[in-house]
Short mmCIF file of C-alpha atoms and ligand atoms in Angstrom, two decimals:
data_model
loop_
_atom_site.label_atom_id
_atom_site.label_comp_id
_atom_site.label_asym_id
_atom_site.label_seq_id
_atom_site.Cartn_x
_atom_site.Cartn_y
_atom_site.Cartn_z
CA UNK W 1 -12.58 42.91 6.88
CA UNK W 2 -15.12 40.45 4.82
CA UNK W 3 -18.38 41.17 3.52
CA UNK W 4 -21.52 38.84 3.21
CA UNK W 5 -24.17 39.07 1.15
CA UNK W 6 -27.46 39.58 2.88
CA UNK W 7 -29.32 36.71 0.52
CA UNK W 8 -26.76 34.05 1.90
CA UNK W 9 -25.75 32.42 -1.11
CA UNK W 10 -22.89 34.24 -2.28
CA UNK W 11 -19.23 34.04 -0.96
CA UNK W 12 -17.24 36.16 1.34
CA UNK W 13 -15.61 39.42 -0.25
CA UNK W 14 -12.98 41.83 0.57
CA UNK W 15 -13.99 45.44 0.68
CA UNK W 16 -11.99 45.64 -2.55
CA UNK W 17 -14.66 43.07 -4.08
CA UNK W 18 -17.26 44.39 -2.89
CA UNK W 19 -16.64 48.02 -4.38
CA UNK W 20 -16.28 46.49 -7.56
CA UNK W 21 -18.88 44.32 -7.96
CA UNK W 22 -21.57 46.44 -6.10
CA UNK W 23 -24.05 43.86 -5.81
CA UNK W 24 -23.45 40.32 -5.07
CA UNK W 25 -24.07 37.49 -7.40
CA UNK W 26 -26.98 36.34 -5.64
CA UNK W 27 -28.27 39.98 -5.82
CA UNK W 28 -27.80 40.87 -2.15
CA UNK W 29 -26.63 43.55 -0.75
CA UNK W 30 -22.82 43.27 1.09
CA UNK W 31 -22.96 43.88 5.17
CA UNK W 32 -19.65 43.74 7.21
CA UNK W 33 -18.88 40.76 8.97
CA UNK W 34 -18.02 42.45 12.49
CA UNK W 35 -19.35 45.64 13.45
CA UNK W 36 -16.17 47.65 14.38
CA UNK W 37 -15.86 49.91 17.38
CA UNK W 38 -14.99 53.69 17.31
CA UNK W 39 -11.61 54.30 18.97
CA UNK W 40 -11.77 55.18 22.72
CA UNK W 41 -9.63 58.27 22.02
CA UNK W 42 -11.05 59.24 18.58
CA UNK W 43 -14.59 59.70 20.77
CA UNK W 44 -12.70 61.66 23.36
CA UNK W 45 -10.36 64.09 21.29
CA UNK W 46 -12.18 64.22 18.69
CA UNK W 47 -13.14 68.10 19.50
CA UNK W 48 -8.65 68.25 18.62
CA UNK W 49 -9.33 66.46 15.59
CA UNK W 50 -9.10 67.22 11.77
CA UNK W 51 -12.25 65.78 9.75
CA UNK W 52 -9.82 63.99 7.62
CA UNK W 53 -8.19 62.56 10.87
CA UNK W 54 -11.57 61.53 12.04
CA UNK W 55 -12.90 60.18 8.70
CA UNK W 56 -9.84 58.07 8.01
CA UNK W 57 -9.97 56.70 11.54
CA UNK W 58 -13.65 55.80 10.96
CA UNK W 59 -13.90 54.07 7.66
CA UNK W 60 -9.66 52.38 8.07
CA UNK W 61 -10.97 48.94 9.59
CA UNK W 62 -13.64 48.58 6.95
CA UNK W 63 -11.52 49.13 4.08
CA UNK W 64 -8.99 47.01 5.89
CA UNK W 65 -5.83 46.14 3.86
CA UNK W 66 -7.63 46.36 0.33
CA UNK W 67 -5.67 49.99 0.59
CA UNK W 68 -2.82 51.42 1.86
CA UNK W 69 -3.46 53.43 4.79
CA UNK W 70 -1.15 56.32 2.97
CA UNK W 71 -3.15 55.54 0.14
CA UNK W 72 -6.52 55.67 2.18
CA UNK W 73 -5.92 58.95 3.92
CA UNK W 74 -5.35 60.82 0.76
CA UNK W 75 -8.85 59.46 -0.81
CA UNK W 76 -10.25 60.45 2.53
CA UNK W 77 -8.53 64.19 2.71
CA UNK W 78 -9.84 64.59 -1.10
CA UNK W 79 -13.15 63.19 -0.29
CA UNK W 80 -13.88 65.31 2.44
CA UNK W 81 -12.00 68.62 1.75
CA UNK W 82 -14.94 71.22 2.51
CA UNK W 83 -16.93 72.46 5.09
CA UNK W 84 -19.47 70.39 7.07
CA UNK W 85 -21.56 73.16 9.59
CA UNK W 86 -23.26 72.03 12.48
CA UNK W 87 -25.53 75.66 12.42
CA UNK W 88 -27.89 76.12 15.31
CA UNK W 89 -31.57 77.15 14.49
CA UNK W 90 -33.41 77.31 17.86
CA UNK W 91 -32.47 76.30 21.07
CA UNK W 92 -33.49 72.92 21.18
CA UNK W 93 -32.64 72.02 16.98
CA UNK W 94 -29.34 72.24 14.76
CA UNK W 95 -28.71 71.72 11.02
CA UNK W 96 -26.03 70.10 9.96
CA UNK W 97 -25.22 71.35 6.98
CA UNK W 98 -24.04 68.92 4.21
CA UNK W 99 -24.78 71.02 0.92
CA UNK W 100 -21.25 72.31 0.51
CA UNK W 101 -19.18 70.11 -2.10
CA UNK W 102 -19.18 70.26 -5.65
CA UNK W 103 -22.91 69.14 -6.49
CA UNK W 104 -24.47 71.07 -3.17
CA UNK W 105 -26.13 68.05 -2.08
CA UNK W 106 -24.61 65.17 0.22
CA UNK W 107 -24.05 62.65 -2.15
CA UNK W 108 -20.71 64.02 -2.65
CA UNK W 109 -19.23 62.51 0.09
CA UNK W 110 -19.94 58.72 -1.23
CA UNK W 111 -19.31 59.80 -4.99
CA UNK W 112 -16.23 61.20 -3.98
CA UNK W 113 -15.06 58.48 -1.59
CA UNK W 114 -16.22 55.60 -4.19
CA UNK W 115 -14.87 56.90 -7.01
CA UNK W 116 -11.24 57.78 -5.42
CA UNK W 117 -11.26 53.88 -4.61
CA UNK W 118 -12.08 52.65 -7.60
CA UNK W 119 -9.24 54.18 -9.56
CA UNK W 120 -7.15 53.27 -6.98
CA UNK W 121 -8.26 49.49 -7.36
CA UNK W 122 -8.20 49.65 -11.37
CA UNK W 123 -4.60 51.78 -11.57
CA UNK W 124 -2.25 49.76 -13.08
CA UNK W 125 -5.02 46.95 -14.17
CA UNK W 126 -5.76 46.30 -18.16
CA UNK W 127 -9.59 46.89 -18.07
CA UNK W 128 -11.05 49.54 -17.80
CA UNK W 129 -14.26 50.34 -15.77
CA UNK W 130 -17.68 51.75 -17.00
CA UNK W 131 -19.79 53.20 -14.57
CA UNK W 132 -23.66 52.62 -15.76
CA UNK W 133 -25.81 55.08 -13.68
CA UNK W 134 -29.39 56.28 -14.18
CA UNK W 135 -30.60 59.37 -12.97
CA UNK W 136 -33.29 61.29 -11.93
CA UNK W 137 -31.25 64.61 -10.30
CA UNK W 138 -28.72 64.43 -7.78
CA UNK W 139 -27.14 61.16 -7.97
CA UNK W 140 -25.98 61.62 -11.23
CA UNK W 141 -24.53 65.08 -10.69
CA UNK W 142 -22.78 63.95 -7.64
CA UNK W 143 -21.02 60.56 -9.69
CA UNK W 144 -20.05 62.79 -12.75
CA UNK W 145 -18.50 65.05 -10.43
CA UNK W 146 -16.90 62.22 -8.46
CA UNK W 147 -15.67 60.51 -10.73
CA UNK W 148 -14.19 62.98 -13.28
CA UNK W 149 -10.74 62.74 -14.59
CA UNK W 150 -10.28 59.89 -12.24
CA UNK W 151 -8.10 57.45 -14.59
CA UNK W 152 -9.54 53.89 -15.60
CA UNK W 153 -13.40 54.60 -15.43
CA UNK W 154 -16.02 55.85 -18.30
CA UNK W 155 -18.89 56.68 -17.01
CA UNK W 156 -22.21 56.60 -18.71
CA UNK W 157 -25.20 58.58 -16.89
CA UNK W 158 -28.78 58.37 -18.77
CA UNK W 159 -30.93 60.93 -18.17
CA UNK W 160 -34.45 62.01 -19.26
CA UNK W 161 -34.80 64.90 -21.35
CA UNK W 162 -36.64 67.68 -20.45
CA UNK W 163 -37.95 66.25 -16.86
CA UNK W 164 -34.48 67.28 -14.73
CA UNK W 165 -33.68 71.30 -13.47
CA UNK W 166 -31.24 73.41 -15.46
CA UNK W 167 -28.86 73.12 -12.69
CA UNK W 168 -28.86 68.98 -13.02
CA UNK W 169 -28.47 68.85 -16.17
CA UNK W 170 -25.25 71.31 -16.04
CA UNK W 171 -24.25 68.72 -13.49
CA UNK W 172 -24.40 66.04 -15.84
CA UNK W 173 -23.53 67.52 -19.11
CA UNK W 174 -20.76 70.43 -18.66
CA UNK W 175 -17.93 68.06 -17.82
CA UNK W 176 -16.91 65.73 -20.38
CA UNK W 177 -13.68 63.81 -20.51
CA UNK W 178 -14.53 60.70 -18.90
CA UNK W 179 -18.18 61.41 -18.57
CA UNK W 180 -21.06 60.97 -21.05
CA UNK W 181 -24.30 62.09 -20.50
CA UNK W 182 -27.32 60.29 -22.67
CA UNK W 183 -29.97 62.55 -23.13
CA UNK W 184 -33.06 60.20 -22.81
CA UNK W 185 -36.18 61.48 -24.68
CA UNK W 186 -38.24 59.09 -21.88
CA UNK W 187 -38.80 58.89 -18.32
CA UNK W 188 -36.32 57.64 -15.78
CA UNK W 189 -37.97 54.58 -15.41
CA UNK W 190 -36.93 54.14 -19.25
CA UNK W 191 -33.11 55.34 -18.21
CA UNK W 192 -33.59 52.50 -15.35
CA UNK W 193 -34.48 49.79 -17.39
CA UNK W 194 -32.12 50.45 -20.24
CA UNK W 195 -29.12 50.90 -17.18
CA UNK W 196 -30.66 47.18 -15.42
CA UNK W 197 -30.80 45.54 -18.92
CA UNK W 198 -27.67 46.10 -19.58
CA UNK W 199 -25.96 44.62 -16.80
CA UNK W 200 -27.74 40.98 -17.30
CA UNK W 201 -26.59 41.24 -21.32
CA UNK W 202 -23.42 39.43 -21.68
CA UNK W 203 -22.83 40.76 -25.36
CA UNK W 204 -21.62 43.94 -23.41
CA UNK W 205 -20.16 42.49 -20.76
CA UNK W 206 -17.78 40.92 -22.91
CA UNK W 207 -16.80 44.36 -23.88
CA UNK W 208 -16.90 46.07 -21.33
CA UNK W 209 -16.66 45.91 -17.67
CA UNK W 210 -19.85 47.44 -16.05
CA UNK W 211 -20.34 48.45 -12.27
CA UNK W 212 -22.97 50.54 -11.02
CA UNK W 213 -22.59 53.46 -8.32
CA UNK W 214 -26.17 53.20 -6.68
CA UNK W 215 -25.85 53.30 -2.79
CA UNK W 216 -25.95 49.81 -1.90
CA UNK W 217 -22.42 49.92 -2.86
CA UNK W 218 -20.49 49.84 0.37
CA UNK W 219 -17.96 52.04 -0.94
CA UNK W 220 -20.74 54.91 -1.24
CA UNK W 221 -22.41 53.78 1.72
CA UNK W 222 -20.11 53.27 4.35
CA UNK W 223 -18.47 56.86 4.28
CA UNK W 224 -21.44 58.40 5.18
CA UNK W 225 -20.73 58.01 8.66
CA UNK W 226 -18.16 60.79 8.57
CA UNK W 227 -21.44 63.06 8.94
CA UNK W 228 -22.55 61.99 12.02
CA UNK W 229 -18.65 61.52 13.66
CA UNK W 230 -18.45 65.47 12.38
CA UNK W 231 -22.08 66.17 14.07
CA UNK W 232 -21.20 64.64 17.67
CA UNK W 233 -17.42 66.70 17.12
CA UNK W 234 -19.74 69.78 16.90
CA UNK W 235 -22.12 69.41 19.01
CA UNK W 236 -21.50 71.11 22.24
CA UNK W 237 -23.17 69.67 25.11
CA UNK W 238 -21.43 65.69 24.83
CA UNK W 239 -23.70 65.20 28.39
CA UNK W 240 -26.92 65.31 26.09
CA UNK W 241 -26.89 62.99 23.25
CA UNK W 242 -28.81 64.71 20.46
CA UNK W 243 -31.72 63.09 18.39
CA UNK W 244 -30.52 62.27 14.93
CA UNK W 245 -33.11 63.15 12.48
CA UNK W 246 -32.17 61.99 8.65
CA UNK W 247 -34.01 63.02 5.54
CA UNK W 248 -34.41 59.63 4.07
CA UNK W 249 -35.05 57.71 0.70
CA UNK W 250 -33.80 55.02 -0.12
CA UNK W 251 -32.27 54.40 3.40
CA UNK W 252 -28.53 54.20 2.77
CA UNK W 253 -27.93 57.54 4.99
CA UNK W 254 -29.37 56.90 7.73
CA UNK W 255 -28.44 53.15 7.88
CA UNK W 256 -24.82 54.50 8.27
CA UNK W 257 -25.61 56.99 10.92
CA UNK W 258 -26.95 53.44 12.80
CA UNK W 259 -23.93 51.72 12.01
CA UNK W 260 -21.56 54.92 13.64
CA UNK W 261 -24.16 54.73 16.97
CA UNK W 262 -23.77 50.77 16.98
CA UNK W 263 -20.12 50.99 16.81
CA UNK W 264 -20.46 53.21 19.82
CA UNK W 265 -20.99 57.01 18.30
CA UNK W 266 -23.26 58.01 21.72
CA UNK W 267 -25.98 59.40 19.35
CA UNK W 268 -29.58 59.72 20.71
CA UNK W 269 -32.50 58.38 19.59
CA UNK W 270 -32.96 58.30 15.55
CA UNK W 271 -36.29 59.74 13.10
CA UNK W 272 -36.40 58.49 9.68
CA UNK W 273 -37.98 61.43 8.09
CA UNK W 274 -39.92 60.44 4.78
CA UNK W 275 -42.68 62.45 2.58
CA UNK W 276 -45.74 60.82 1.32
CA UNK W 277 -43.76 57.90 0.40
CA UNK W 278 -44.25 56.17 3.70
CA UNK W 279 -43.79 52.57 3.47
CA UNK W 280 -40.76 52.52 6.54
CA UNK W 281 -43.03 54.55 8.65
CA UNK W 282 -46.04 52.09 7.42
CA UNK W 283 -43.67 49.43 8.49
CA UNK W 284 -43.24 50.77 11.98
CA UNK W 285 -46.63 51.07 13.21
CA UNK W 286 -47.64 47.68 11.47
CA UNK W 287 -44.85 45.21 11.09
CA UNK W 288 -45.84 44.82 7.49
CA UNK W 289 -43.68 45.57 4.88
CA UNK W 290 -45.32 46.86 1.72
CA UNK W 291 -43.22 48.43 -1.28
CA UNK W 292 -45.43 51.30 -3.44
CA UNK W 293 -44.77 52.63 -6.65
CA UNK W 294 -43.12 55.97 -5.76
CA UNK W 295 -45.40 58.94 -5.83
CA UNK W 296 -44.12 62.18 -6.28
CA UNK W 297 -43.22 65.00 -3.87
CA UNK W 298 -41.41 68.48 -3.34
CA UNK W 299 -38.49 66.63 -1.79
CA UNK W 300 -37.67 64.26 -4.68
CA UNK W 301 -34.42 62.75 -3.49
CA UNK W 302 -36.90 61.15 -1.40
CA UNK W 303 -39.57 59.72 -3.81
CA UNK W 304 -38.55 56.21 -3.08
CA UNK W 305 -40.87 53.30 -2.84
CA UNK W 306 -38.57 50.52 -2.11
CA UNK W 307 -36.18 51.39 0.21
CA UNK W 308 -33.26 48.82 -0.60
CA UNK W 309 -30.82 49.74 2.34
CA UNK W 310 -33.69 48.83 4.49
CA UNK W 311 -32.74 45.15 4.67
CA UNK W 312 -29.23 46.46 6.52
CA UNK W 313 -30.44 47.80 9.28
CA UNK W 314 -33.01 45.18 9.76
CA UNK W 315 -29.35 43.28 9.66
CA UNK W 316 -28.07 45.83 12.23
CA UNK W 317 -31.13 44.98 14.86
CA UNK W 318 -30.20 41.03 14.38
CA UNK W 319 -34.12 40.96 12.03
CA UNK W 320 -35.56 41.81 15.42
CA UNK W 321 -38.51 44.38 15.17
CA UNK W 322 -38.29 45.26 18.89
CA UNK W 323 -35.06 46.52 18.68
CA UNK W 324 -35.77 47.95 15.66
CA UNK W 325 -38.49 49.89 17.19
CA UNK W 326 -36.38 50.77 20.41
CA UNK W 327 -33.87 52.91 18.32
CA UNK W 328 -35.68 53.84 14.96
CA UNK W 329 -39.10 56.12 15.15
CA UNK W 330 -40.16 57.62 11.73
CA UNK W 331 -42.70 59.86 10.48
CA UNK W 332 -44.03 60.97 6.77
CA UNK W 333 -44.39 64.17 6.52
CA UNK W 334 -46.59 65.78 3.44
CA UNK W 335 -45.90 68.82 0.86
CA UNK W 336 -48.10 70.99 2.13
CA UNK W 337 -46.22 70.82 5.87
CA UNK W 338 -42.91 70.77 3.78
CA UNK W 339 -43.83 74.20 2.82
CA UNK W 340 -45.27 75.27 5.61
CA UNK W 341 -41.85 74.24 7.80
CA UNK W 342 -39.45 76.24 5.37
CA UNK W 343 -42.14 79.59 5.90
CA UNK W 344 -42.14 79.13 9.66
CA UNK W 345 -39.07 78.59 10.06
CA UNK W 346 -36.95 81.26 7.85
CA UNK W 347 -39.53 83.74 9.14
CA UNK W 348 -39.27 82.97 12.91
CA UNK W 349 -35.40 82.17 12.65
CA UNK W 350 -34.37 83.89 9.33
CA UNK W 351 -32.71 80.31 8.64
CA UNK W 352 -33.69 78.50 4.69
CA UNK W 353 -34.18 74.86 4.78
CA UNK W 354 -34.89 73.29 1.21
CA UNK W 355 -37.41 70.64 1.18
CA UNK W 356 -35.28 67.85 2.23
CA UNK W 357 -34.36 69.78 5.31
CA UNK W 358 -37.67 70.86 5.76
CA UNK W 359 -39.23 67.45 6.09
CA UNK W 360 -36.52 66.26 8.65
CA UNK W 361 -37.13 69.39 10.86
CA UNK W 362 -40.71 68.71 10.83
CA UNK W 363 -40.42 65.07 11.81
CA UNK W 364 -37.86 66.43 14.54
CA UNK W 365 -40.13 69.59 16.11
CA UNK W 366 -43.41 66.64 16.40
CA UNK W 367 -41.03 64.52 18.36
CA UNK W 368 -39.36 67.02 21.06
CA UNK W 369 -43.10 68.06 21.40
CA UNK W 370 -43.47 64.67 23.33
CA UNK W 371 -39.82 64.57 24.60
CA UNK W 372 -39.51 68.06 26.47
CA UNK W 373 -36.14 67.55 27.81
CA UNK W 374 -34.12 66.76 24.72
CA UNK W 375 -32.41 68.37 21.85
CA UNK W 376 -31.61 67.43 18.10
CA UNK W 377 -30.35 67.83 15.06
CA UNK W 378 -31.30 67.35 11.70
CA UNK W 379 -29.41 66.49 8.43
CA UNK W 380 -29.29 68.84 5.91
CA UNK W 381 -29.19 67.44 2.92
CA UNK W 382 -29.32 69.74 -0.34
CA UNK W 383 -28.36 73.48 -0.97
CA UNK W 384 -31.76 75.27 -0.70
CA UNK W 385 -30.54 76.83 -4.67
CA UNK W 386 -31.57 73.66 -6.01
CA UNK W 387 -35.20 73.60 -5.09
CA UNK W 388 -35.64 77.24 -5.67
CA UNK W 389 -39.30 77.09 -6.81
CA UNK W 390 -40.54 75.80 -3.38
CA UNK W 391 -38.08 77.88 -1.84
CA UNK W 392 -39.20 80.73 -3.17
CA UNK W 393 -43.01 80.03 -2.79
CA UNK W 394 -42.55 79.71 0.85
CA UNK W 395 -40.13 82.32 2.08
CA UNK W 396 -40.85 84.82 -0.95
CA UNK W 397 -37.45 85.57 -1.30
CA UNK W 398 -34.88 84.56 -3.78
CA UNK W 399 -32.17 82.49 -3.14
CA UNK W 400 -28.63 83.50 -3.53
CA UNK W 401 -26.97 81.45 -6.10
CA UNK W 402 -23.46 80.32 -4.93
CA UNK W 403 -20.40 80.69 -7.04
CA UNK W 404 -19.84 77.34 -8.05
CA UNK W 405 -22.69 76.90 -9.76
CA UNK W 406 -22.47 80.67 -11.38
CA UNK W 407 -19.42 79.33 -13.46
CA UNK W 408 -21.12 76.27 -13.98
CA UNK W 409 -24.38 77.73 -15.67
CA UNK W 410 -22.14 79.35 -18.29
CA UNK W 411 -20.41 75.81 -19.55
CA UNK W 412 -21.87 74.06 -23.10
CA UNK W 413 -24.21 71.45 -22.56
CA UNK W 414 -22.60 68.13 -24.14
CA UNK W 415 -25.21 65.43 -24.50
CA UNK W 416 -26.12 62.53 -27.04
CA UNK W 417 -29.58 61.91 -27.63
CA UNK W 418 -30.85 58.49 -27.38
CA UNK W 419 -34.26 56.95 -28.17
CA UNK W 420 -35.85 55.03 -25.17
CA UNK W 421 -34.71 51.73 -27.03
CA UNK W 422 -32.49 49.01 -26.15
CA UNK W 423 -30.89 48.21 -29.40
CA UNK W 424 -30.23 51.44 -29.81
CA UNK W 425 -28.31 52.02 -26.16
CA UNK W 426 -26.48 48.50 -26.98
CA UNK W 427 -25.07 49.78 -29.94
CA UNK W 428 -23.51 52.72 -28.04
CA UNK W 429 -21.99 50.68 -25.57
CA UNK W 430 -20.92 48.35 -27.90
CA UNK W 431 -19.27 50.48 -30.81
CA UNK W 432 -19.26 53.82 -28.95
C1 LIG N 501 -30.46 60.94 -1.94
C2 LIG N 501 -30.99 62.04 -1.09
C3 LIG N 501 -31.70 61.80 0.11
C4 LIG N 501 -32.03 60.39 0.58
O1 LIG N 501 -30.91 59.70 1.03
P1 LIG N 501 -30.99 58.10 1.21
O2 LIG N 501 -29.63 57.69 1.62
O3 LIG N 501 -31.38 57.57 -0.14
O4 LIG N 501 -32.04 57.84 2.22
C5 LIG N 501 -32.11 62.87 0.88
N1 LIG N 501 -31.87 64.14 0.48
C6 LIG N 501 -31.21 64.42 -0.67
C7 LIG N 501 -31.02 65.84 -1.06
C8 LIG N 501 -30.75 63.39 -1.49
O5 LIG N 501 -30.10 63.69 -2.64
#
């Protein structure tokens, strides 16, 4: 399998390549050359099937022969070695649950998977990796947890102080070894623009080789589409396609859930389902695209005004609008509904949806209004523990923290500071 950039000016990669570099050198984003179909028989037993059967089935012709396929299933059986619920909530709408590995939010799956690959690629290989990430929550939880102990790779998250939860930062800090958290007395757009900087400065790069593990990286994208293979495995009536509703941000999710239905998942219809930032569903009515500074919202995963896995699945629908339209509806859905949703529905079903959730099944309910005779399901995307302030305002109960994060809460915090100052994060990277 070969990967193009989207810009067009870039050579070919393997998937290899493309998990190490991340971006191309034009700055594109890599798309696979040939859209491969699900087995006939992985679609038919796949009720017989074990998710590690399914997901190394699914993702084996993109990885291709950059990896063993002993090799492959073992990163796959690691990267998806706990529970994935399809829970009903009414009649007509399901959650699927994706809030149980290590960080309680999905991410997981594509830290895990990414990570697992890249030590595989650098075993046995001089350099070592560093892994530059900037965070503001979840994705850095779910890369330090992803990629710890794995031989090869440093990884370097920047953070800024005081503005994440308790639990994040515990996610960051309370692991050590091969991960360093920087605690950044600035804003995440400071942590961003120290992380971009960085990779253009060739004073470090002679030092050290640097790779990001954002989500246009196909290794973190492309496993994604385990979810919705272990979605249609679960859901019960196979002569009713559901409608695929996906909590979305920056895009990356739900562009893989498109890829499974194009390589002939038989999915339903698909909902975007975004908060106040609205510039896909803005898209959708008008055909103009128009990128916003990010505002921000209860659902913060979410707070994304650029969507830059938006430009695949324009790639998916051949950059045709109509199509686009045909298979894609989306709808922005505001804080006070988000709260709202999670009252309604814990008190009419007894069932807790965090914010994320809670904007998907929102964006779901409006559309079966019009569609009478169909069901769905909706992604669920983050424990409910980790939002526990809205949680809590809307359902007036506590949460139950799970175990996992009980032990976690008691580890040491292990941070360095940092100024919001360039010299002063070169010099780290530099001399350590
Ligand atoms: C990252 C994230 C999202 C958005 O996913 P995208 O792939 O960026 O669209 C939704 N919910 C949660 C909890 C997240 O962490």
């Amino acid at each position: 399998m070969q990967y193009y950039s989207l810009n067009h000016q870039s050579p070919k990669v393997t998937f290899k390549e493309a998990a190490i570099q991340g971006q191309a050198p034009d700055r594109g984003l890599y798309f696979p050359e040939v859209l491969p179909a699900a087995e006939a028989d992985l679609l038919k037993n796949i009720g017989s099937l074990s998710e590690e059967e399914i997901a190394f089935r699914v993702i084996r012709p993109y990885v291709g022969t950059s990896i063993p396929e002993e090799t492959l299933f073992e990163i796959v059986s690691q990267t998806v070695n706990f529970p994935f619920p399809l829970k009903p909530v009414t009649d007509r709408i399901a959650s699927l649950e994706l809030f149980h590995g290590p960080t309680l939010a999905f991410k997981d799956v594509g830290a895990r998977f990414m990570s697992r690959c890249l030590g595989y690629f650098l075993s046995g290989e001089q350099k070592e990796v560093t892994v530059l990430v900037a965070t503001s929550g979840d994705t850095g939880g779910a890369v330090a947890s992803g990629f710890y102990d794995v031989e090869g790779v440093q990884v370097v998250i920047l953070y800024p102080k005081d503005r994440v939860s308790p639990v994040q930062e515990k996610q960051l800090t309370a692991l050590g070894k091969n991960i360093t958290a920087l605690e950044v007395a600035g804003s995440f757009d400071d942590c961003q623009r120290l992380v971009k900087q960085a990779f253009t400065d060739e004073d470090i790069r002679a030092k050290r080789f640097l790779t990001s593990a954002n989500s246009i990286n196909v290794a973190r994208w492309l496993p994604q589409q385990f979810y919705y293979f272990f979605a249609y495995k679960q859901w019960a009536d196979k002569t009713l396609a559901p409608v695929v509703t996906v909590p979305s941000g920056n895009f990356g999710n739900i562009c893989a859930g498109l890829l499974a239905k194009a390589g002939g998942l038989p999915l339903g219809h698909f909902i975007a389902a975004c908060n106040a930032n609205d510039v896909v569903p803005a898209f959708l009515q008008t055909e103009d695209w128009k990128p916003k500074k990010a505002v921000a919202t209860l659902s913060n995963a979410m707070d994304v005004g650029d969507p830059s896995n938006f430009v695949r699945i324009m790639e998916l629908f051949d950059q045709q609008f109509l199509k686009l339209k045909d298979n894609l509806s989306a709808a922005s859905i505001s804080d006070a509904d988000t709260i709202a949703t999670i009252q309604t529905v814990f008190q009419e079903t007894g069932y807790t949806l965090d914010p994320h959730g809670a904007v998907a099944y929102r964006a779901l309910e409006q559309y079966l209004n019009g569609h009478p005779g169909e069901k769905g399901l909706i992604l669920e995307t983050a424990h409910p523990v980790k939002f526990p302030d809205a949680v809590k305002q809307a359902t007036g109960a506590d949460v139950v923290i799970p175990e996992i994060l009980q032990e976690l809460m008691l580890q040491p915090k292990q941070a360095v500071e940092l100024q919001p100052d360039y010299a002063a994060f070169k010099e780290y990277l530099t001399n350590g």
